[in-house]
């Protein structure tokens, strides 16, 4: 019991003190009262004359109300707009339905004027009216698999009306049916199959169709029975059906369905299959998206084969917009599918049908009670940069949320409330949005505007003494006449323009006087700092309060802060004067400071580039001295190399050397080839400083014997001659091989030749016999 009393005592404290948000004004660039009001919800402006002191910027007028009053500003001189709420319409809640328009939510219209960032809260009341009308539209799947269920639905009329009469005396029922789009691959498009898509054994079968509205909303049981009795089963090819098409048309064709303005609207969808949705129409070449419009002619959906199925989001929006609550009465095999669908459609329920749909009446009654007892408040058309949070006030309240507020198990006639907190994050023109309970017609229109301007009580003088009689007062600050500038209009522009005067107060086109002073007649007049000192410098760029701290003391208490830099007292050093001047930690074994390769700061060596702490002895990033000092070693030890003519000047001051037979210095031994091709051996030891060495050079160089010129020439000639002979022999061998090949080819062709023995008829001997007529033979 004591614990409960303690909790009750602490609750008011948590609301009013312990958890209350601290009022803070986070100022940015403040040039006017309006700038101040827009800077934050707790910023206030002091319009009191002479509130600012000499050298203070006008931005000091902007702060929290407590801070301003602490600085001497009178409460009546403080401008700080607050939120205002005006209830424009607040009809009382109805107890029961009396043939008029019942009021289940109050108020109905509110005007808000908000300061940006400052939340305001108002309360919305709700009460379920007794006897509220109910419109139930029974939407049935008439595909062949629902044949047994249809027979039972034809007998449902009496039971449905009996169940609804328990809820209200003003119930109406409508009926619609669906199958699927009558195109491939959803339905067989053979002419005979379109006319009779059922099995051959089924005598009662109606032609294939997408969605048909059968019965307009009616309170007559006999009319429902008659229309349902006229329905027969139909059929299609694939398992999913066009249920979303049917629900969309039933939602948007309000005049044809017969939905009443003041009623709870229910769609009961009974099916044993899944559903097609947006994108599935591509399989039939249907690319036009669903337009969420009514396309009914002679109670048939005329755009079924021309328009794609609606998406789940489109259907949810259409149902919410028309205050329709769906009940999915489905078989066990598709229960999980429709439960996932129900999660995406607010105010919907899923029930499992028995195999023959005999339990559908009980299912509808259970689902209706669940829907009607759960009150969900949400909003539409919320403007940008506006936030809304709902806090339910009821026995079974859900958590506070920025999208919805939920109260569950709400009985008829029970009063519940929701605290609605609205915050505008920026200035805006007048806009409005709607708050409403899902599935119910009642709405609350919230008209919203912001307060971003100051309504100051200014003196009427156009030439006020505060402004040197050269300007008027606007919210406590001077608004100067043309040709005058300054905090009190004390500066006359003369031949110059204001822009050039202000430019002379800017450093590298930066902020005027670094934001720490006022530009008066082209010169910066610096403001005071928070600690009471003043900024200084030509552009007010310096102050003596923002230097490095050490042990929570400015400059460690061992120096003065000058323009952001610590100037240390004698005997101290460091960026924050945190160190005593000492070289003890920087001393090397040879009694030097950092080997001359760094500076001793704060008793530690600050080494030059490449040299390593703690004493800058070694340089990991430096070039190898064996290579960099080779030319000096060669000229000093052997009077040769590229530095031979300038050896004393280039190397004499940096290297002390000795010619030795054996090395005595510690460290790495260097072996390098000089300009004459000889190997030089030497050792280097770095002395104090960066480029000082002592060197030991071995007297004897290792020079290779020079090559024999005669042997090289003779060898070259012999090699050329030998190569020439080899080439000639190769050429001769190639020619011989080619000739041998040709000869063998000739011999083979000769053996294969055959000569004809017959005489050539065209051939005549070359001998001609001529007889001498005078020759007698004697």
Short mmCIF file of N, CA and C in Angstrom, two decimals, residues 416-558:
data_model
loop_
_atom_site.label_atom_id
_atom_site.label_comp_id
_atom_site.label_asym_id
_atom_site.label_seq_id
_atom_site.Cartn_x
_atom_site.Cartn_y
_atom_site.Cartn_z
N UNK A 416 -14.54 7.50 -24.43
CA UNK A 416 -13.08 7.41 -24.43
C UNK A 416 -12.53 8.70 -25.00
N UNK A 417 -11.24 8.93 -24.80
CA UNK A 417 -10.62 10.17 -25.28
C UNK A 417 -9.23 9.89 -25.84
N UNK A 418 -8.75 10.84 -26.62
CA UNK A 418 -7.40 10.82 -27.15
C UNK A 418 -6.80 12.22 -26.99
N UNK A 419 -5.63 12.29 -26.37
CA UNK A 419 -4.89 13.56 -26.33
C UNK A 419 -4.05 13.65 -27.60
N UNK A 420 -4.28 14.70 -28.37
CA UNK A 420 -3.58 14.89 -29.65
C UNK A 420 -2.60 16.05 -29.48
N UNK A 421 -1.31 15.75 -29.65
CA UNK A 421 -0.25 16.76 -29.53
C UNK A 421 0.26 17.10 -30.92
N UNK A 422 0.15 18.38 -31.28
CA UNK A 422 0.54 18.86 -32.61
C UNK A 422 1.73 19.82 -32.47
N UNK A 423 2.74 19.61 -33.31
CA UNK A 423 3.93 20.47 -33.30
C UNK A 423 4.25 20.86 -34.74
N UNK A 424 4.39 22.16 -34.98
CA UNK A 424 4.85 22.66 -36.29
C UNK A 424 6.33 22.99 -36.17
N UNK A 425 7.15 22.38 -37.02
CA UNK A 425 8.60 22.54 -36.91
C UNK A 425 9.12 23.77 -37.64
N UNK A 426 8.31 24.40 -38.48
CA UNK A 426 8.76 25.59 -39.22
C UNK A 426 7.58 26.49 -39.50
N UNK A 427 7.87 27.70 -39.94
CA UNK A 427 6.81 28.65 -40.28
C UNK A 427 6.10 28.19 -41.55
N UNK A 428 4.80 28.40 -41.61
CA UNK A 428 4.02 27.98 -42.78
C UNK A 428 2.77 28.83 -42.90
N UNK A 429 2.22 28.83 -44.12
CA UNK A 429 0.93 29.47 -44.34
C UNK A 429 -0.17 28.56 -43.81
N UNK A 430 -1.39 29.08 -43.79
CA UNK A 430 -2.50 28.32 -43.22
C UNK A 430 -2.75 27.04 -44.02
N UNK A 431 -2.74 25.91 -43.31
CA UNK A 431 -3.03 24.61 -43.91
C UNK A 431 -3.93 23.83 -42.97
N UNK A 432 -4.48 22.74 -43.49
CA UNK A 432 -5.38 21.95 -42.66
C UNK A 432 -5.15 20.46 -42.90
N UNK A 433 -5.54 19.66 -41.93
CA UNK A 433 -5.53 18.20 -42.07
C UNK A 433 -6.71 17.64 -41.28
N UNK A 434 -6.97 16.36 -41.49
CA UNK A 434 -8.18 15.74 -40.92
C UNK A 434 -7.79 14.61 -39.97
N UNK A 435 -8.45 14.59 -38.82
CA UNK A 435 -8.31 13.49 -37.85
C UNK A 435 -9.64 12.75 -37.82
N UNK A 436 -9.57 11.41 -37.88
CA UNK A 436 -10.82 10.63 -37.91
C UNK A 436 -10.57 9.24 -37.37
N UNK A 437 -11.63 8.61 -36.84
CA UNK A 437 -11.54 7.19 -36.46
C UNK A 437 -11.73 6.33 -37.71
N UNK A 438 -10.91 5.29 -37.85
CA UNK A 438 -11.00 4.42 -39.03
C UNK A 438 -12.35 3.72 -39.06
N UNK A 439 -12.95 3.68 -40.27
CA UNK A 439 -14.21 2.97 -40.45
C UNK A 439 -15.43 3.75 -40.03
N UNK A 440 -15.26 5.00 -39.61
CA UNK A 440 -16.38 5.82 -39.13
C UNK A 440 -16.32 7.16 -39.85
N UNK A 441 -17.49 7.69 -40.18
CA UNK A 441 -17.58 8.89 -41.00
C UNK A 441 -17.13 10.15 -40.27
N UNK A 442 -17.28 10.22 -38.95
CA UNK A 442 -16.97 11.44 -38.20
C UNK A 442 -15.53 11.88 -38.43
N UNK A 443 -15.33 13.19 -38.55
CA UNK A 443 -13.99 13.75 -38.75
C UNK A 443 -13.80 15.00 -37.91
N UNK A 444 -12.54 15.30 -37.67
CA UNK A 444 -12.15 16.56 -37.02
C UNK A 444 -11.19 17.27 -37.96
N UNK A 445 -11.57 18.45 -38.41
CA UNK A 445 -10.72 19.25 -39.30
C UNK A 445 -9.88 20.21 -38.46
N UNK A 446 -8.56 20.10 -38.59
CA UNK A 446 -7.63 20.95 -37.85
C UNK A 446 -7.02 21.94 -38.83
N UNK A 447 -7.32 23.22 -38.63
CA UNK A 447 -6.73 24.29 -39.44
C UNK A 447 -5.54 24.85 -38.68
N UNK A 448 -4.40 24.90 -39.36
CA UNK A 448 -3.14 25.20 -38.68
C UNK A 448 -2.43 26.37 -39.35
N UNK A 449 -1.98 27.31 -38.55
CA UNK A 449 -1.11 28.39 -39.01
C UNK A 449 -0.07 28.65 -37.94
N UNK A 450 0.96 29.43 -38.28
CA UNK A 450 2.06 29.64 -37.33
C UNK A 450 2.22 31.11 -36.98
N UNK A 451 2.82 31.32 -35.80
CA UNK A 451 3.14 32.67 -35.33
C UNK A 451 4.65 32.87 -35.43
N UNK A 452 5.07 33.59 -36.47
CA UNK A 452 6.50 33.81 -36.69
C UNK A 452 6.88 35.28 -36.71
N UNK A 453 5.92 36.17 -36.55
CA UNK A 453 6.20 37.60 -36.57
C UNK A 453 5.91 38.21 -35.20
N UNK A 454 6.59 39.30 -34.91
CA UNK A 454 6.42 39.98 -33.61
C UNK A 454 5.39 41.10 -33.72
N UNK A 455 4.54 41.15 -32.75
CA UNK A 455 3.56 42.25 -32.66
C UNK A 455 4.02 43.19 -31.54
N UNK A 456 4.95 44.07 -31.90
CA UNK A 456 5.55 44.97 -30.91
C UNK A 456 4.74 46.27 -30.79
N UNK A 457 4.79 46.84 -29.59
CA UNK A 457 4.15 48.14 -29.36
C UNK A 457 5.20 49.22 -29.52
N UNK A 458 5.35 49.68 -30.76
CA UNK A 458 6.41 50.63 -31.08
C UNK A 458 5.93 52.08 -30.94
N UNK A 459 6.85 52.99 -30.58
CA UNK A 459 6.51 54.41 -30.57
C UNK A 459 6.15 54.87 -31.99
N UNK A 460 5.28 55.85 -32.08
CA UNK A 460 4.83 56.32 -33.40
C UNK A 460 5.77 57.33 -34.02
N UNK A 461 6.81 57.81 -33.28
CA UNK A 461 7.72 58.83 -33.81
C UNK A 461 8.49 58.28 -35.00
N UNK A 462 8.48 59.00 -36.11
CA UNK A 462 9.30 58.63 -37.26
C UNK A 462 10.74 59.06 -37.08
N UNK A 463 10.96 60.04 -36.18
CA UNK A 463 12.33 60.48 -35.86
C UNK A 463 12.47 60.43 -34.34
N UNK A 464 12.86 59.27 -33.84
CA UNK A 464 12.90 59.05 -32.40
C UNK A 464 14.25 59.49 -31.83
N UNK A 465 14.26 60.08 -30.63
CA UNK A 465 15.53 60.51 -30.03
C UNK A 465 16.52 59.37 -29.85
N UNK A 466 16.03 58.15 -29.55
CA UNK A 466 16.93 57.02 -29.39
C UNK A 466 17.74 56.77 -30.66
N UNK A 467 17.15 57.11 -31.81
CA UNK A 467 17.80 56.88 -33.10
C UNK A 467 18.41 58.16 -33.63
N UNK A 468 18.85 59.04 -32.75
CA UNK A 468 19.49 60.32 -33.13
C UNK A 468 18.57 61.15 -34.01
N UNK A 469 17.25 60.97 -33.83
CA UNK A 469 16.25 61.69 -34.65
C UNK A 469 16.43 61.42 -36.14
N UNK A 470 17.01 60.25 -36.46
CA UNK A 470 17.25 59.89 -37.86
C UNK A 470 16.59 58.56 -38.22
N UNK A 471 15.69 58.08 -37.39
CA UNK A 471 15.03 56.81 -37.67
C UNK A 471 13.95 56.52 -36.66
N UNK A 472 13.19 55.47 -36.90
CA UNK A 472 12.10 55.07 -36.01
C UNK A 472 12.50 53.81 -35.25
N UNK A 473 11.72 53.50 -34.21
CA UNK A 473 12.01 52.34 -33.37
C UNK A 473 11.12 51.19 -33.81
N UNK A 474 11.75 50.03 -34.04
CA UNK A 474 11.02 48.82 -34.43
C UNK A 474 11.42 47.70 -33.47
N UNK A 475 10.50 47.34 -32.56
CA UNK A 475 10.74 46.31 -31.56
C UNK A 475 11.99 46.60 -30.74
N UNK A 476 12.20 47.89 -30.39
CA UNK A 476 13.30 48.26 -29.51
C UNK A 476 14.58 48.63 -30.23
N UNK A 477 14.72 48.36 -31.53
CA UNK A 477 15.95 48.69 -32.25
C UNK A 477 15.63 49.72 -33.32
N UNK A 478 16.66 50.45 -33.73
CA UNK A 478 16.47 51.57 -34.66
C UNK A 478 16.38 51.10 -36.11
N UNK A 479 15.44 51.65 -36.82
CA UNK A 479 15.33 51.47 -38.26
C UNK A 479 15.63 52.83 -38.90
N UNK A 480 16.84 52.98 -39.45
CA UNK A 480 17.35 54.29 -39.85
C UNK A 480 16.77 54.77 -41.18
N UNK A 481 16.76 56.11 -41.30
CA UNK A 481 16.37 56.72 -42.57
C UNK A 481 17.45 56.48 -43.62
N UNK A 482 17.11 56.69 -44.87
CA UNK A 482 18.08 56.55 -45.95
C UNK A 482 19.25 57.52 -45.72
N UNK A 483 20.46 57.01 -45.90
CA UNK A 483 21.65 57.83 -45.74
C UNK A 483 22.28 57.74 -44.38
N UNK A 484 21.68 56.95 -43.46
CA UNK A 484 22.22 56.82 -42.10
C UNK A 484 22.27 55.35 -41.71
N UNK A 485 23.30 55.01 -41.00
CA UNK A 485 23.47 53.65 -40.49
C UNK A 485 24.00 53.72 -39.08
N UNK A 486 24.07 52.54 -38.43
CA UNK A 486 24.60 52.47 -37.07
C UNK A 486 23.53 52.02 -36.11
N UNK A 487 23.97 51.63 -34.91
CA UNK A 487 23.04 51.13 -33.92
C UNK A 487 22.02 52.18 -33.51
N UNK A 488 22.45 53.44 -33.48
CA UNK A 488 21.53 54.54 -33.17
C UNK A 488 21.49 55.54 -34.32
N UNK A 489 21.75 55.05 -35.55
CA UNK A 489 21.72 55.88 -36.77
C UNK A 489 22.70 57.04 -36.67
N UNK A 490 23.81 56.81 -35.97
CA UNK A 490 24.76 57.90 -35.73
C UNK A 490 25.69 58.15 -36.88
N UNK A 491 25.74 57.27 -37.86
CA UNK A 491 26.72 57.40 -38.93
C UNK A 491 26.03 57.86 -40.21
N UNK A 492 26.56 58.95 -40.79
CA UNK A 492 26.06 59.45 -42.05
C UNK A 492 26.91 58.90 -43.18
N UNK A 493 26.25 58.35 -44.20
CA UNK A 493 26.99 57.71 -45.28
C UNK A 493 27.75 58.72 -46.14
N UNK A 494 27.19 59.91 -46.30
CA UNK A 494 27.85 60.92 -47.13
C UNK A 494 27.96 60.44 -48.58
N UNK A 495 29.21 60.52 -49.12
CA UNK A 495 29.43 60.12 -50.52
C UNK A 495 29.56 58.62 -50.68
N UNK A 496 29.73 57.89 -49.58
CA UNK A 496 29.91 56.44 -49.66
C UNK A 496 28.55 55.75 -49.56
N UNK A 497 28.54 54.53 -50.05
CA UNK A 497 27.33 53.73 -49.87
C UNK A 497 27.51 52.78 -48.70
N UNK A 498 26.41 52.25 -48.21
CA UNK A 498 26.46 51.39 -47.03
C UNK A 498 27.27 50.12 -47.29
N UNK A 499 27.21 49.62 -48.52
CA UNK A 499 27.90 48.37 -48.83
C UNK A 499 29.42 48.52 -48.67
N UNK A 500 29.96 49.63 -49.18
CA UNK A 500 31.42 49.83 -49.10
C UNK A 500 31.85 50.04 -47.65
N UNK A 501 31.01 50.72 -46.85
CA UNK A 501 31.36 50.90 -45.44
C UNK A 501 31.37 49.56 -44.71
N UNK A 502 30.40 48.75 -45.00
CA UNK A 502 30.35 47.45 -44.34
C UNK A 502 31.45 46.53 -44.82
N UNK A 503 31.86 46.66 -46.08
CA UNK A 503 32.93 45.81 -46.61
C UNK A 503 34.25 46.08 -45.88
N UNK A 504 34.45 47.32 -45.43
CA UNK A 504 35.69 47.63 -44.72
C UNK A 504 35.72 47.01 -43.32
N UNK A 505 34.59 46.47 -42.87
CA UNK A 505 34.54 45.80 -41.57
C UNK A 505 34.63 44.28 -41.72
N UNK A 506 34.91 43.81 -42.94
CA UNK A 506 34.96 42.37 -43.18
C UNK A 506 36.39 41.96 -43.50
N UNK A 507 36.80 40.85 -42.94
CA UNK A 507 38.13 40.31 -43.21
C UNK A 507 37.99 39.17 -44.22
N UNK A 508 38.58 39.38 -45.41
CA UNK A 508 38.54 38.39 -46.49
C UNK A 508 37.10 37.97 -46.80
N UNK A 509 36.23 39.00 -46.96
CA UNK A 509 34.82 38.77 -47.31
C UNK A 509 34.13 37.86 -46.31
N UNK A 510 34.58 37.90 -45.07
CA UNK A 510 33.99 37.06 -44.04
C UNK A 510 32.85 37.81 -43.34
N UNK A 511 32.42 37.27 -42.19
CA UNK A 511 31.34 37.91 -41.44
C UNK A 511 31.77 39.29 -40.97
N UNK A 512 30.83 40.17 -40.96
CA UNK A 512 31.11 41.55 -40.54
C UNK A 512 31.56 41.58 -39.09
N UNK A 513 32.78 42.12 -38.87
CA UNK A 513 33.38 42.22 -37.54
C UNK A 513 33.40 40.86 -36.85
N UNK A 514 33.54 39.80 -37.65
CA UNK A 514 33.61 38.42 -37.15
C UNK A 514 32.39 38.05 -36.29
N UNK A 515 31.30 38.81 -36.45
CA UNK A 515 30.12 38.55 -35.65
C UNK A 515 30.28 38.95 -34.20
N UNK A 516 31.34 39.72 -33.90
CA UNK A 516 31.63 40.08 -32.51
C UNK A 516 31.59 41.58 -32.28
N UNK A 517 31.05 42.28 -33.24
CA UNK A 517 31.00 43.72 -33.09
C UNK A 517 30.06 44.33 -34.10
N UNK A 518 29.93 45.65 -34.03
CA UNK A 518 29.08 46.40 -34.96
C UNK A 518 29.95 47.27 -35.84
N UNK A 519 29.56 47.31 -37.11
CA UNK A 519 30.28 48.15 -38.06
C UNK A 519 29.70 49.56 -37.99
N UNK A 520 30.45 50.46 -37.41
CA UNK A 520 30.00 51.84 -37.23
C UNK A 520 30.88 52.74 -38.08
N UNK A 521 30.25 53.30 -39.10
CA UNK A 521 30.97 54.23 -40.00
C UNK A 521 32.24 53.58 -40.57
N UNK A 522 32.17 52.31 -40.91
CA UNK A 522 33.30 51.64 -41.55
C UNK A 522 34.33 51.10 -40.59
N UNK A 523 34.11 51.19 -39.28
CA UNK A 523 35.06 50.65 -38.30
C UNK A 523 34.30 49.77 -37.31
N UNK A 524 34.99 48.73 -36.86
CA UNK A 524 34.36 47.79 -35.95
C UNK A 524 34.38 48.31 -34.52
N UNK A 525 33.20 48.31 -33.91
CA UNK A 525 33.11 48.56 -32.48
C UNK A 525 32.80 47.22 -31.82
N UNK A 526 33.78 46.72 -31.10
CA UNK A 526 33.71 45.34 -30.60
C UNK A 526 32.78 45.23 -29.41
N UNK A 527 32.14 44.07 -29.29
CA UNK A 527 31.24 43.78 -28.18
C UNK A 527 32.01 43.27 -26.98
N UNK A 528 31.28 43.16 -25.89
CA UNK A 528 31.84 42.56 -24.69
C UNK A 528 31.67 41.05 -24.76
N UNK A 529 32.59 40.33 -24.14
CA UNK A 529 32.47 38.88 -24.08
C UNK A 529 31.55 38.50 -22.93
N UNK A 530 31.26 37.19 -22.83
CA UNK A 530 30.37 36.72 -21.76
C UNK A 530 30.97 36.93 -20.38
N UNK A 531 32.32 36.95 -20.31
CA UNK A 531 32.98 37.12 -19.02
C UNK A 531 33.21 38.58 -18.66
N UNK A 532 32.81 39.49 -19.53
CA UNK A 532 32.90 40.91 -19.19
C UNK A 532 34.02 41.65 -19.87
N UNK A 533 35.03 40.98 -20.42
CA UNK A 533 36.07 41.67 -21.16
C UNK A 533 35.55 41.97 -22.56
N UNK A 534 36.41 42.52 -23.42
CA UNK A 534 35.96 42.92 -24.74
C UNK A 534 36.79 42.21 -25.81
N UNK A 535 36.13 42.00 -26.95
CA UNK A 535 36.88 41.55 -28.13
C UNK A 535 37.74 42.71 -28.62
N UNK A 536 38.82 42.39 -29.32
CA UNK A 536 39.67 43.46 -29.84
C UNK A 536 40.28 43.02 -31.16
N UNK A 537 41.01 43.93 -31.76
CA UNK A 537 41.53 43.70 -33.09
C UNK A 537 40.76 44.53 -34.09
N UNK A 538 41.35 44.70 -35.29
CA UNK A 538 40.71 45.53 -36.31
C UNK A 538 39.34 45.00 -36.67
N UNK A 539 39.20 43.68 -36.70
CA UNK A 539 37.92 43.06 -37.06
C UNK A 539 37.29 42.32 -35.88
N UNK A 540 37.69 42.70 -34.66
CA UNK A 540 37.19 42.04 -33.44
C UNK A 540 37.50 40.55 -33.46
N UNK A 541 38.63 40.22 -34.11
CA UNK A 541 38.97 38.80 -34.26
C UNK A 541 39.62 38.21 -33.03
N UNK A 542 40.00 39.05 -32.08
CA UNK A 542 40.74 38.56 -30.91
C UNK A 542 39.91 38.64 -29.65
N UNK A 543 40.15 37.68 -28.77
CA UNK A 543 39.66 37.78 -27.41
C UNK A 543 40.68 37.11 -26.50
N UNK A 544 40.64 37.47 -25.24
CA UNK A 544 41.63 36.99 -24.28
C UNK A 544 41.03 35.98 -23.31
N UNK A 545 40.05 35.23 -23.81
CA UNK A 545 39.39 34.26 -22.94
C UNK A 545 39.39 32.84 -23.50
N UNK A 546 39.76 32.70 -24.76
CA UNK A 546 39.66 31.38 -25.40
C UNK A 546 41.04 30.87 -25.80
N UNK A 547 41.83 30.57 -24.80
CA UNK A 547 43.13 29.92 -25.00
C UNK A 547 43.05 28.50 -24.46
N UNK A 548 44.11 27.76 -24.68
CA UNK A 548 44.15 26.38 -24.24
C UNK A 548 44.20 26.32 -22.72
N UNK A 549 43.45 25.38 -22.17
CA UNK A 549 43.43 25.17 -20.72
C UNK A 549 44.32 24.00 -20.32
N UNK A 550 44.85 24.10 -19.11
CA UNK A 550 45.62 23.00 -18.54
C UNK A 550 45.22 22.88 -17.07
N UNK A 551 44.81 21.69 -16.68
CA UNK A 551 44.32 21.44 -15.33
C UNK A 551 43.19 22.41 -14.99
N UNK A 552 42.32 22.59 -16.00
CA UNK A 552 41.12 23.42 -15.86
C UNK A 552 41.46 24.88 -15.56
N UNK A 553 42.65 25.29 -15.97
CA UNK A 553 43.05 26.69 -15.80
C UNK A 553 43.47 27.25 -17.14
N UNK A 554 43.08 28.48 -17.39
CA UNK A 554 43.46 29.14 -18.63
C UNK A 554 44.97 29.33 -18.66
N UNK A 555 45.61 28.81 -19.72
CA UNK A 555 47.07 28.84 -19.86
C UNK A 555 47.76 28.22 -18.64
N UNK A 556 47.09 27.26 -18.01
CA UNK A 556 47.66 26.56 -16.87
C UNK A 556 47.90 27.44 -15.66
N UNK A 557 47.41 28.68 -15.70
CA UNK A 557 47.68 29.63 -14.62
C UNK A 557 49.10 30.16 -14.64
N UNK A 558 49.86 29.84 -15.72
CA UNK A 558 51.27 30.25 -15.79
C UNK A 558 51.52 31.18 -16.97
#
